[in-house]
XYZ file of C-alpha atoms in Angstrom:
695
model
C 97.554 -55.402 336.230
C 100.024 -57.584 334.152
C 99.198 -58.809 330.757
C 101.166 -61.002 328.346
C 101.462 -60.046 324.648
C 102.745 -62.424 322.033
C 104.323 -60.400 319.194
C 107.369 -60.070 316.944
C 110.601 -58.186 317.675
C 111.933 -55.681 315.166
C 115.222 -54.651 316.716
C 116.771 -56.296 313.561
C 115.611 -58.011 310.374
C 115.069 -61.485 311.792
C 111.740 -60.670 313.525
C 112.016 -63.147 316.361
C 108.761 -64.243 318.051
C 108.655 -62.803 321.593
C 106.661 -62.843 324.789
C 106.264 -59.281 326.186
C 104.922 -58.863 329.805
C 103.375 -55.470 330.411
C 102.150 -53.821 333.673
C 100.671 -50.346 333.855
C 101.620 -49.525 330.325
C 105.360 -50.376 331.017
C 107.424 -53.242 329.595
C 108.235 -55.661 332.471
C 110.106 -58.186 330.460
C 110.921 -59.370 326.895
C 111.719 -63.037 326.240
C 111.492 -65.593 323.415
C 107.993 -66.841 322.614
C 107.735 -70.163 324.638
C 105.486 -71.641 321.910
C 108.422 -71.473 319.491
C 110.717 -74.256 320.796
C 113.805 -73.020 318.988
C 113.657 -69.688 320.810
C 114.285 -71.442 324.133
C 112.921 -68.483 325.816
C 115.875 -66.278 324.918
C 116.318 -63.082 322.960
C 119.601 -61.575 321.657
C 121.193 -58.334 323.072
C 119.273 -56.241 320.648
C 115.930 -57.704 321.619
C 116.780 -57.092 325.293
C 117.528 -53.483 324.477
C 114.142 -52.753 322.957
C 113.045 -50.947 326.085
C 115.973 -48.655 325.693
C 114.731 -47.668 322.288
C 111.106 -47.356 323.599
C 112.142 -44.780 326.360
C 115.017 -43.013 324.427
C 114.687 -39.292 324.727
C 116.930 -38.920 321.639
C 114.757 -40.770 319.141
C 112.252 -39.084 316.822
C 109.410 -37.738 318.870
C 107.265 -35.605 316.526
C 106.894 -34.631 312.863
C 109.647 -32.170 311.809
C 110.255 -29.845 308.800
C 113.765 -28.542 308.114
C 114.368 -24.840 308.634
C 118.151 -24.549 308.033
C 120.597 -25.986 305.461
C 120.499 -29.760 305.021
C 122.469 -31.457 307.709
C 122.514 -28.491 310.062
C 120.058 -29.995 312.561
C 117.698 -26.983 312.427
C 114.061 -28.148 312.567
C 110.542 -26.914 313.249
C 108.317 -29.229 315.205
C 104.937 -29.428 313.465
C 101.588 -31.201 313.594
C 100.958 -34.361 311.552
C 98.616 -32.484 309.195
C 101.151 -29.744 308.597
C 103.967 -32.201 307.777
C 101.838 -34.352 305.486
C 100.283 -31.387 303.678
C 103.763 -29.850 303.156
C 105.131 -33.125 301.735
C 102.099 -33.537 299.336
C 102.263 -29.967 298.044
C 105.973 -30.255 297.440
C 105.291 -33.676 295.640
C 102.700 -32.196 293.442
C 104.928 -29.290 292.573
C 107.818 -31.482 291.591
C 105.591 -34.020 289.764
C 103.981 -31.303 287.560
C 107.466 -30.539 286.237
C 109.269 -33.941 286.151
C 106.450 -36.527 286.457
C 105.895 -38.848 289.359
C 108.543 -41.180 288.011
C 111.010 -38.565 289.566
C 110.156 -40.154 292.979
C 112.064 -43.119 294.468
C 110.868 -45.109 297.415
C 113.532 -46.997 299.400
C 113.033 -49.161 302.547
C 114.211 -51.888 304.838
C 111.766 -54.602 303.981
C 109.140 -54.739 306.678
C 105.594 -55.787 307.418
C 104.106 -52.996 305.391
C 106.179 -53.539 302.277
C 102.987 -54.525 300.516
C 101.625 -51.036 301.284
C 104.813 -49.351 300.253
C 104.568 -51.044 296.772
C 100.944 -50.121 296.638
C 101.890 -46.446 297.292
C 104.521 -46.438 294.471
C 102.105 -48.024 292.007
C 99.293 -45.685 293.098
C 101.219 -42.463 292.548
C 102.715 -43.770 289.268
C 106.475 -44.305 289.889
C 108.344 -47.563 288.946
C 111.240 -46.575 291.244
C 111.420 -48.778 294.361
C 114.318 -50.616 296.051
C 114.936 -52.361 299.305
C 117.946 -52.794 301.641
C 117.938 -56.393 300.323
C 119.332 -55.147 297.050
C 122.472 -53.901 298.953
C 122.751 -56.884 301.237
C 121.998 -59.943 299.134
C 120.873 -58.976 295.598
C 123.458 -61.295 294.173
C 122.377 -64.105 296.317
C 118.864 -63.590 295.082
C 120.014 -63.617 291.460
C 122.165 -66.653 292.017
C 119.281 -68.658 293.437
C 116.973 -67.765 290.558
C 119.654 -68.582 288.063
C 119.771 -72.189 289.484
C 116.367 -72.959 290.883
C 113.949 -70.277 289.669
C 113.318 -69.351 293.361
C 114.713 -66.405 295.286
C 116.959 -66.718 298.271
C 113.937 -65.724 300.410
C 112.131 -68.832 299.294
C 114.801 -71.227 300.577
C 116.156 -71.890 303.986
C 118.474 -74.136 306.069
C 117.640 -77.198 308.218
C 120.266 -76.295 310.860
C 118.946 -78.682 313.424
C 119.549 -81.867 311.485
C 122.719 -81.008 309.509
C 125.819 -83.278 309.845
C 128.240 -80.760 308.334
C 127.775 -77.038 307.658
C 130.242 -74.819 305.788
C 130.012 -70.974 306.513
C 131.856 -68.444 304.423
C 132.152 -65.423 306.547
C 128.578 -66.040 307.807
C 129.438 -65.111 311.377
C 126.223 -66.727 312.782
C 127.236 -66.546 316.414
C 127.730 -62.742 316.314
C 125.253 -61.623 313.667
C 122.643 -63.533 315.591
C 119.506 -65.399 314.463
C 118.379 -66.823 317.806
C 116.392 -69.737 316.373
C 119.008 -70.654 313.827
C 121.917 -70.431 316.465
C 120.026 -72.679 318.880
C 119.214 -75.278 316.282
C 122.826 -75.243 315.026
C 124.169 -75.704 318.562
C 121.856 -78.612 319.071
C 123.019 -80.310 315.880
C 126.764 -79.671 316.967
C 125.839 -81.211 320.333
C 124.781 -84.306 318.407
C 128.122 -84.357 316.524
C 127.585 -82.176 313.504
C 130.654 -80.440 312.186
C 131.104 -76.737 311.402
C 133.708 -75.536 308.949
C 134.303 -71.864 308.907
C 136.003 -69.922 306.115
C 137.035 -66.319 306.723
C 140.150 -64.103 306.624
C 139.216 -63.172 310.199
C 138.999 -65.209 313.371
C 135.362 -64.480 314.596
C 133.313 -65.958 317.427
C 131.944 -68.417 314.829
C 135.510 -69.362 313.900
C 136.259 -70.064 317.504
C 133.318 -72.462 317.770
C 134.065 -74.185 314.555
C 135.371 -77.800 314.035
C 137.664 -76.575 311.274
C 138.744 -73.005 310.629
C 140.266 -71.909 307.247
C 141.983 -68.534 307.194
C 141.505 -67.675 303.460
C 143.090 -64.885 301.501
C 140.469 -62.130 301.182
C 138.415 -62.356 297.974
C 139.449 -65.889 296.923
C 136.557 -67.948 298.138
C 135.431 -68.788 294.575
C 138.906 -70.436 293.919
C 138.357 -72.646 296.991
C 134.862 -73.697 295.721
C 136.144 -74.495 292.223
C 138.745 -76.750 293.764
C 136.244 -78.414 296.076
C 134.098 -79.159 292.977
C 137.156 -80.574 291.301
C 137.787 -83.061 294.142
C 134.104 -83.879 294.639
C 133.692 -84.793 290.990
C 137.067 -86.543 290.389
C 136.533 -88.738 293.534
C 132.872 -89.188 292.869
C 131.951 -87.802 296.224
C 128.785 -86.273 294.816
C 125.196 -87.731 294.996
C 125.205 -89.356 291.554
C 121.531 -90.366 291.585
C 120.359 -86.975 292.726
C 122.553 -85.089 290.151
C 121.480 -87.416 287.385
C 117.802 -86.868 288.153
C 117.782 -83.150 288.954
C 120.752 -81.338 287.473
C 121.177 -79.838 284.031
C 124.690 -79.040 282.886
C 126.787 -81.386 285.048
C 129.129 -82.423 282.319
C 129.895 -78.832 281.376
C 130.742 -78.223 285.000
C 132.925 -81.304 285.105
C 134.977 -80.069 282.146
C 135.171 -76.561 283.438
C 136.496 -77.395 286.973
C 138.979 -79.945 285.685
C 141.809 -77.348 285.680
C 141.061 -75.999 289.147
C 142.951 -78.433 291.337
C 143.554 -78.262 295.007
C 147.151 -77.428 294.323
C 146.183 -74.449 292.163
C 143.736 -73.237 294.879
C 146.414 -73.490 297.556
C 148.457 -70.964 295.650
C 145.431 -68.597 295.381
C 143.659 -69.085 298.684
C 146.583 -69.920 301.039
C 144.674 -73.040 302.207
C 146.851 -76.238 301.928
C 145.765 -78.587 299.069
C 145.439 -81.496 301.579
C 142.990 -79.441 303.714
C 140.745 -78.934 300.678
C 140.781 -82.547 299.856
C 140.075 -83.549 303.317
C 137.211 -81.162 303.555
C 135.627 -82.482 300.339
C 135.956 -86.108 301.540
C 134.312 -85.296 304.918
C 131.422 -83.643 303.174
C 131.043 -86.520 300.848
C 130.599 -88.805 303.843
C 127.985 -86.584 305.433
C 125.892 -86.045 302.304
C 123.074 -85.267 301.792
C 122.713 -83.723 305.336
C 125.332 -81.020 304.257
C 124.941 -77.302 304.066
C 127.070 -74.918 302.086
C 125.481 -71.811 303.422
C 124.605 -69.562 300.510
C 125.017 -66.356 302.729
C 122.963 -63.804 304.574
C 124.802 -60.718 303.447
C 126.147 -61.607 300.020
C 127.815 -58.395 298.804
C 131.613 -58.608 298.954
C 133.238 -58.656 295.478
C 132.491 -57.980 291.875
C 132.294 -61.790 291.161
C 129.636 -62.246 293.881
C 127.008 -63.813 291.576
C 129.508 -66.588 290.685
C 130.670 -67.199 294.220
C 127.094 -67.502 295.469
C 126.214 -69.806 292.504
C 129.195 -71.936 293.455
C 127.874 -72.496 296.869
C 124.583 -73.569 295.678
C 126.138 -75.805 293.012
C 128.097 -77.528 295.802
C 124.762 -78.115 297.715
C 123.367 -79.672 294.581
C 126.359 -81.920 294.114
C 125.859 -83.189 297.681
C 122.212 -83.766 296.923
C 121.393 -81.623 299.962
C 118.651 -79.562 298.343
C 115.272 -80.565 299.790
C 117.148 -82.990 302.054
C 116.767 -83.268 305.858
C 119.817 -81.471 307.329
C 120.409 -79.546 304.110
C 118.597 -76.796 302.207
C 114.836 -76.701 301.770
C 112.244 -74.768 299.846
C 109.872 -72.878 302.140
C 106.434 -74.069 301.986
C 103.337 -71.781 302.037
C 99.616 -72.103 302.680
C 98.965 -74.070 299.536
C 101.469 -76.628 300.408
C 99.686 -77.038 303.675
C 96.308 -77.603 301.958
C 94.938 -74.133 301.843
C 93.453 -72.695 298.725
C 95.037 -69.307 299.203
C 97.278 -67.233 301.449
C 97.190 -63.700 302.825
C 95.550 -61.088 300.593
C 97.618 -58.153 299.552
C 96.885 -54.640 298.452
C 99.600 -54.294 295.856
C 97.831 -56.754 293.529
C 95.072 -54.290 292.822
C 94.657 -52.749 289.352
C 96.542 -49.459 289.171
C 96.656 -46.648 286.537
C 98.959 -47.347 283.716
C 102.402 -45.676 284.203
C 103.545 -43.114 281.579
C 107.086 -44.374 281.773
C 108.118 -47.740 283.145
C 111.943 -47.228 282.806
C 113.426 -47.649 286.304
C 116.136 -45.430 287.717
C 118.415 -48.573 288.180
C 117.623 -50.347 284.942
C 116.794 -53.438 287.057
C 115.070 -56.113 284.974
C 115.717 -53.834 281.972
C 118.758 -52.550 280.246
C 121.371 -52.146 282.975
C 120.737 -55.140 285.177
C 118.541 -57.480 283.067
C 118.509 -60.420 285.466
C 118.588 -58.617 288.871
C 115.360 -58.818 290.836
C 112.987 -55.727 290.230
C 111.135 -56.691 293.588
C 114.187 -55.211 295.364
C 115.937 -53.218 292.660
C 119.651 -52.317 292.481
C 120.028 -49.731 295.324
C 123.662 -49.082 294.507
C 122.607 -47.276 291.312
C 120.658 -44.632 293.216
C 123.304 -41.888 293.688
C 124.555 -42.396 290.018
C 120.938 -41.994 288.702
C 120.523 -38.795 290.701
C 123.875 -37.292 289.753
C 123.770 -38.321 286.055
C 119.983 -37.812 285.612
C 120.047 -41.186 283.956
C 117.577 -42.234 282.528
C 115.763 -39.079 283.766
C 115.985 -36.573 286.696
C 115.238 -38.032 290.142
C 114.024 -35.317 292.454
C 112.173 -36.940 295.523
C 113.321 -39.636 297.889
C 111.074 -41.392 300.319
C 113.361 -43.318 302.814
C 111.431 -45.738 305.079
C 113.547 -47.122 307.863
C 116.516 -47.237 305.558
C 119.648 -45.017 305.312
C 121.265 -44.855 301.856
C 124.013 -42.432 303.279
C 125.451 -45.174 305.428
C 124.485 -48.191 303.381
C 125.586 -47.413 299.857
C 129.425 -47.253 299.176
C 131.046 -43.846 298.787
C 129.505 -41.625 301.379
C 130.790 -38.324 299.790
C 129.176 -39.264 296.476
C 125.985 -40.105 298.379
C 126.062 -36.680 299.942
C 126.397 -34.932 296.520
C 123.387 -36.989 295.253
C 121.178 -36.103 298.215
C 122.015 -32.450 297.890
C 120.671 -32.527 294.303
C 117.262 -33.745 295.352
C 114.446 -31.317 295.672
C 112.673 -33.264 298.547
C 113.821 -35.903 301.002
C 111.126 -37.537 303.218
C 112.205 -39.919 305.988
C 109.792 -42.235 307.766
C 111.918 -43.558 310.713
C 112.239 -44.100 314.426
C 115.739 -42.846 315.049
C 117.851 -39.943 313.868
C 120.290 -41.190 311.236
C 122.277 -39.997 308.222
C 119.264 -39.720 305.933
C 116.825 -38.333 308.584
C 119.343 -35.622 309.455
C 119.512 -34.709 305.720
C 115.816 -34.789 305.191
C 113.407 -31.991 304.458
C 110.536 -33.722 306.370
C 110.695 -36.322 309.082
C 107.757 -38.412 309.850
C 108.324 -40.427 313.077
C 107.151 -44.038 313.170
C 106.092 -45.696 316.435
C 108.441 -48.533 317.663
C 107.382 -52.063 317.197
C 106.330 -52.177 320.851
C 103.980 -49.196 320.328
C 102.195 -50.326 317.184
C 100.404 -53.215 315.464
C 101.372 -54.181 312.032
C 99.865 -56.214 309.085
C 100.059 -59.994 309.550
C 103.124 -61.674 308.004
C 103.187 -65.144 306.509
C 106.319 -66.998 307.646
C 106.684 -69.810 305.019
C 108.876 -72.689 306.019
C 108.682 -76.473 306.676
C 105.654 -75.638 308.888
C 104.151 -72.417 307.406
C 102.468 -70.007 309.833
C 101.146 -66.466 309.701
C 102.436 -64.313 312.628
C 101.082 -61.037 314.111
C 102.851 -58.113 315.596
C 100.561 -56.394 318.013
C 100.797 -53.246 320.069
C 102.143 -53.676 323.595
C 102.202 -50.161 325.082
C 100.863 -46.690 324.101
C 103.266 -44.489 321.986
C 105.574 -42.377 324.218
C 105.681 -39.578 321.736
C 103.674 -38.059 318.828
C 104.375 -41.002 316.480
C 102.326 -43.127 314.051
C 102.438 -46.616 312.577
C 103.904 -46.915 309.101
C 100.510 -48.193 307.600
C 98.788 -44.956 308.814
C 101.523 -42.747 307.406
C 101.470 -44.272 303.976
C 97.709 -44.060 303.755
C 97.786 -40.451 304.901
C 100.372 -39.510 302.255
C 98.442 -41.316 299.552
C 95.205 -39.543 300.350
C 96.960 -36.153 299.943
C 98.348 -37.250 296.719
C 94.939 -38.299 295.252
C 95.626 -42.127 295.753
C 93.673 -42.820 298.965
C 91.276 -45.169 297.232
C 94.051 -47.811 297.071
C 94.195 -47.887 300.839
C 90.594 -48.966 301.827
C 91.110 -49.406 305.541
C 90.781 -47.189 308.602
C 92.332 -49.352 311.295
C 94.799 -52.256 311.708
C 91.781 -54.494 312.339
C 90.477 -53.678 308.830
C 93.919 -54.669 307.401
C 93.991 -57.908 309.446
C 90.435 -58.921 308.362
C 91.257 -58.154 304.691
C 94.470 -60.196 304.775
C 92.850 -63.239 306.360
C 89.704 -63.356 304.319
C 90.895 -66.180 302.023
C 92.694 -68.137 304.692
C 89.847 -68.892 307.003
C 91.360 -67.332 310.020
C 90.348 -64.458 312.312
C 92.493 -61.948 314.248
C 91.436 -63.499 317.558
C 93.038 -66.894 316.422
C 96.462 -65.208 317.112
C 95.661 -64.220 320.693
C 96.836 -67.562 322.325
C 100.391 -67.797 320.732
C 100.877 -64.900 318.371
C 100.797 -67.191 315.286
C 98.826 -69.972 313.720
C 100.592 -73.101 312.318
C 99.076 -74.168 309.055
C 100.608 -77.704 309.225
C 101.257 -79.915 312.293
C 104.260 -81.634 310.693
C 107.166 -80.557 308.518
C 106.436 -80.495 304.821
C 109.052 -82.011 302.635
C 108.800 -82.604 298.910
C 109.582 -86.119 297.484
C 113.203 -85.938 296.370
C 112.617 -88.614 293.654
C 109.707 -87.163 291.774
C 108.246 -84.203 293.794
C 110.774 -81.351 293.452
C 109.351 -78.285 291.885
C 112.108 -76.161 290.296
C 110.871 -73.000 288.454
C 113.516 -73.104 285.733
C 112.676 -73.600 282.081
C 114.178 -77.078 282.290
C 112.428 -77.972 285.479
C 115.832 -78.855 286.953
C 118.767 -77.290 288.887
C 120.416 -75.353 286.098
C 124.129 -75.447 286.400
C 124.083 -74.067 282.862
C 121.678 -71.276 283.556
C 119.063 -70.353 280.886
C 118.462 -67.075 282.776
C 122.133 -66.006 282.502
C 123.082 -67.512 279.114
C 120.107 -65.910 277.294
C 121.137 -62.510 278.505
C 124.786 -63.004 277.505
C 126.246 -63.960 280.796
C 128.433 -67.226 281.022
C 127.410 -69.836 283.586
C 131.113 -70.733 284.295
C 133.506 -67.795 283.892
C 137.258 -68.439 284.145
C 138.587 -67.503 287.608
C 140.261 -64.055 287.659
C 143.244 -63.924 290.027
C 142.988 -61.306 292.759
C 146.033 -59.451 293.917
C 146.417 -57.201 296.900
C 149.287 -54.753 296.405
C 151.947 -54.939 299.209
C 151.336 -51.465 300.504
C 147.459 -51.819 300.778
C 144.847 -53.969 302.439
C 141.320 -55.204 301.517
C 138.845 -53.477 303.662
C 136.358 -55.964 305.191
C 133.274 -54.962 307.091
C 130.854 -56.903 309.238
C 128.458 -56.979 312.301
C 128.504 -57.880 315.911
C 125.894 -59.200 318.304
C 125.209 -55.755 319.823
C 124.033 -53.769 316.769
C 121.740 -53.824 313.680
C 123.241 -52.228 310.628
C 123.270 -48.384 311.177
C 120.218 -48.237 313.423
C 121.203 -49.011 316.937
C 124.552 -47.228 317.706
C 122.783 -44.645 319.681
C 120.623 -47.122 321.749
C 121.521 -46.370 325.441
C 122.108 -50.017 326.264
C 123.659 -51.277 323.108
C 126.072 -48.287 322.923
C 127.373 -49.258 326.300
C 128.127 -52.717 324.887
C 129.925 -51.515 321.735
C 130.340 -47.734 321.439
C 132.672 -47.416 318.438
C 134.325 -49.509 315.768
C 138.104 -50.207 315.643
C 140.353 -51.369 312.892
C 141.516 -54.944 313.073
C 145.018 -55.179 311.599
C 147.408 -58.042 311.476
C 150.197 -57.770 314.106
C 153.139 -58.273 311.743
C 151.706 -55.633 309.369
C 151.100 -53.249 312.208
C 154.704 -53.732 313.455
C 156.009 -52.928 310.027
C 153.961 -49.728 310.040
C 155.071 -48.777 313.513
C 151.482 -49.177 314.851
C 150.809 -50.348 318.328
C 147.573 -51.727 319.813
C 144.985 -49.002 320.727
C 146.836 -46.245 318.857
C 144.895 -43.974 316.480
C 145.329 -44.735 312.817
C 144.316 -43.028 309.595
C 142.605 -45.290 307.062
C 142.311 -43.904 303.470
C 140.966 -45.115 300.097
C 140.469 -43.406 296.743
C 137.141 -41.912 297.956
C 137.633 -41.022 301.625
C 139.593 -41.323 304.835
C 138.974 -41.540 308.555
C 140.681 -41.926 311.923
C 139.948 -44.663 314.411
C 141.638 -46.809 317.064
C 143.795 -49.885 315.977
C 143.110 -53.403 317.260
C 146.437 -55.230 316.552
C 145.950 -58.924 316.467
C 147.149 -62.137 314.854
C 143.465 -63.108 314.207
C 143.225 -61.521 310.850
C 144.850 -62.242 307.505
C 147.797 -59.968 306.628
C 146.168 -58.755 303.473
C 142.924 -57.643 305.235
C 141.811 -55.091 307.713
C 138.270 -55.011 309.291
C 135.906 -52.583 310.765
C 132.257 -53.003 312.156
C 129.586 -51.604 309.909
C 127.332 -48.768 311.237
C 129.545 -46.383 313.011
C 130.835 -42.833 312.240
C 127.506 -41.091 312.781
C 127.561 -37.325 312.242
C 124.052 -36.507 313.653
C 124.616 -34.120 316.576
C 121.169 -35.090 318.002
C 122.497 -38.568 318.803
C 124.925 -37.760 321.627
C 126.045 -41.328 322.362
C 127.041 -42.236 318.791
C 128.089 -38.785 317.535
C 131.532 -38.973 315.825
C 132.264 -42.372 317.292
C 134.391 -44.431 314.966
C 134.441 -44.408 311.092
C 131.590 -45.013 308.641
C 132.577 -47.927 306.283
C 130.827 -46.165 303.382
C 133.167 -43.220 303.828
C 135.959 -45.530 302.767
C 134.309 -47.941 300.311
C 134.506 -47.350 296.623
C 131.404 -47.649 294.506
C 132.221 -51.008 292.999
C 129.292 -53.349 291.812
C 128.584 -56.971 290.826
C 127.301 -55.871 287.404
C 125.322 -59.051 287.054
C 123.746 -59.912 290.331
C 123.213 -56.434 291.497
C 125.004 -56.211 294.888
C 127.814 -53.690 295.792
C 131.277 -55.099 296.520
C 131.437 -54.083 300.092
C 134.760 -55.910 300.779
C 136.672 -55.108 297.611
C 138.056 -51.610 298.326
C 141.786 -51.255 298.805
C 142.931 -49.058 301.664
C 146.162 -47.694 303.170
C 146.825 -47.431 306.916
C 149.234 -45.260 308.794
C 149.669 -43.802 312.333
C 147.309 -40.806 312.796
């Protein structure tokens, strides 16, 4: 008998609403939720490949305890009780010597993040970080410096924009289905897309205007755009006068950064810069300078991301139709409260609140402690600063292939006394772990309800579609089972997912059965916009958009630093990394379907540079940096700037248990130097200089 289940995909971080048809405990089809119009019934390649993950014989199938050296692939299959008991006893032994602060929990943010934070608080460690810290920590900090809100609290009205500017935001390959459909609809109505990137991507091919910029010089372009917008009075004067603090200081600062100056730095003709500014001025306020999804490229990332948000403010596009908006929650929709969470309980006072990364403290005073500064993890372990780190819990996150300098990461992992992975697939960190606790896939488990704030806020529910294929458990069960063995079970007062749902919904006036019809419940029947004249609610000390940021200035960081010229020596290239439509970070390269689409990464290199090096298309080349080297196939093309080379993120896996992805391509972290934005908290993933030669 067939049944229809409305749930949420988790083949990537977007969590698209989907409709799953099930018959006899098998998945018949996966398509976009028809009640979410922007899905248009579609899913991306990753969503379509979810059945490949479900039935993959090479994914994690049972709890495992390591029996040989780390990384040897020698394991003992054990029961859940044995794996959990072993983990708890090891933790108790380590905590008795070093304290529970010696444990770090890292994760890819997910629907049980509330329970993860409950776990760390309950066992008494301040050490928690998420993948967001490595992906968009500087975007987060930039947003808070201007608005008082994080990047997760703002979004983009793609469907009504008249002109959108994307800086390396390769939206048509790193796919958000709803966003892409809305943007295509807007372009069908005449909206313009300007794309800025050293590489010609699919998004560049679909753009109205493509600007091939010198790698790492985006901030120079934005300073020049500000110069033109202000001098030609293309900005929204009424909006700026009402809502901006520090405009005159910005005017004085950018006066020196002319389009002619920027042409020399960026390679973009001055007349193109002027023309772009003028077109945006005509389209305001329905203009979007996209602030970025992955914002971790260069050491000046905090200032580049601030510049994008400042440009939006100059256009008056913040909380404007077709611009950027603040996400609205249950209270904006007239509800007294939202979803309850477990991490707001009262917990025992921690003995030592110093964090391993100094986030929100001495090292990174204005970075967001909610996500931490994950790039500091290997240094904290190796240097025992501020104290020894001995235990790592890794939940659906792979620091080995996510934090720059893979060899340094390996040294740090070897120094740990215990590594515990909660995951679905084998990966770099699971292969190095002492204990592996397999989580059920999103098709095999139900999860806590998640509030999706937006113009029409709505809680969504992920619900189990089929029975688990192997001896796996949902994350909320695993975390509770670990906590019970560590004497912290009282903070997880539930026995089933239904208990969690009922607890979450208690203040919202909803019941779990309310989600059966569509998979979600809209809290507003129309979009919620704040009044742009008197109703904007910025969370800054001034109550305005702070061009001169009190958050930054009070901690000794200038709001407008002079531009630092970036040079790429003749014999080197800037290594750029990115994604494609077929893969999610480092998680899907071994998927049987997605591996067929893209099985390895190649090195994009400019054809003239390749010719000078004697490199032909499809030949094997060696790429080397100060910290590592690797060999992969060359893709010789004129579609990339001569100063840059590019590889896809997520390849170079060394886990022999994953036969499809094993030793295919090169891991970007093997080549990337450990360079950080020391204010915003993101790594500089595109800043490393590399050399290229024939293999």
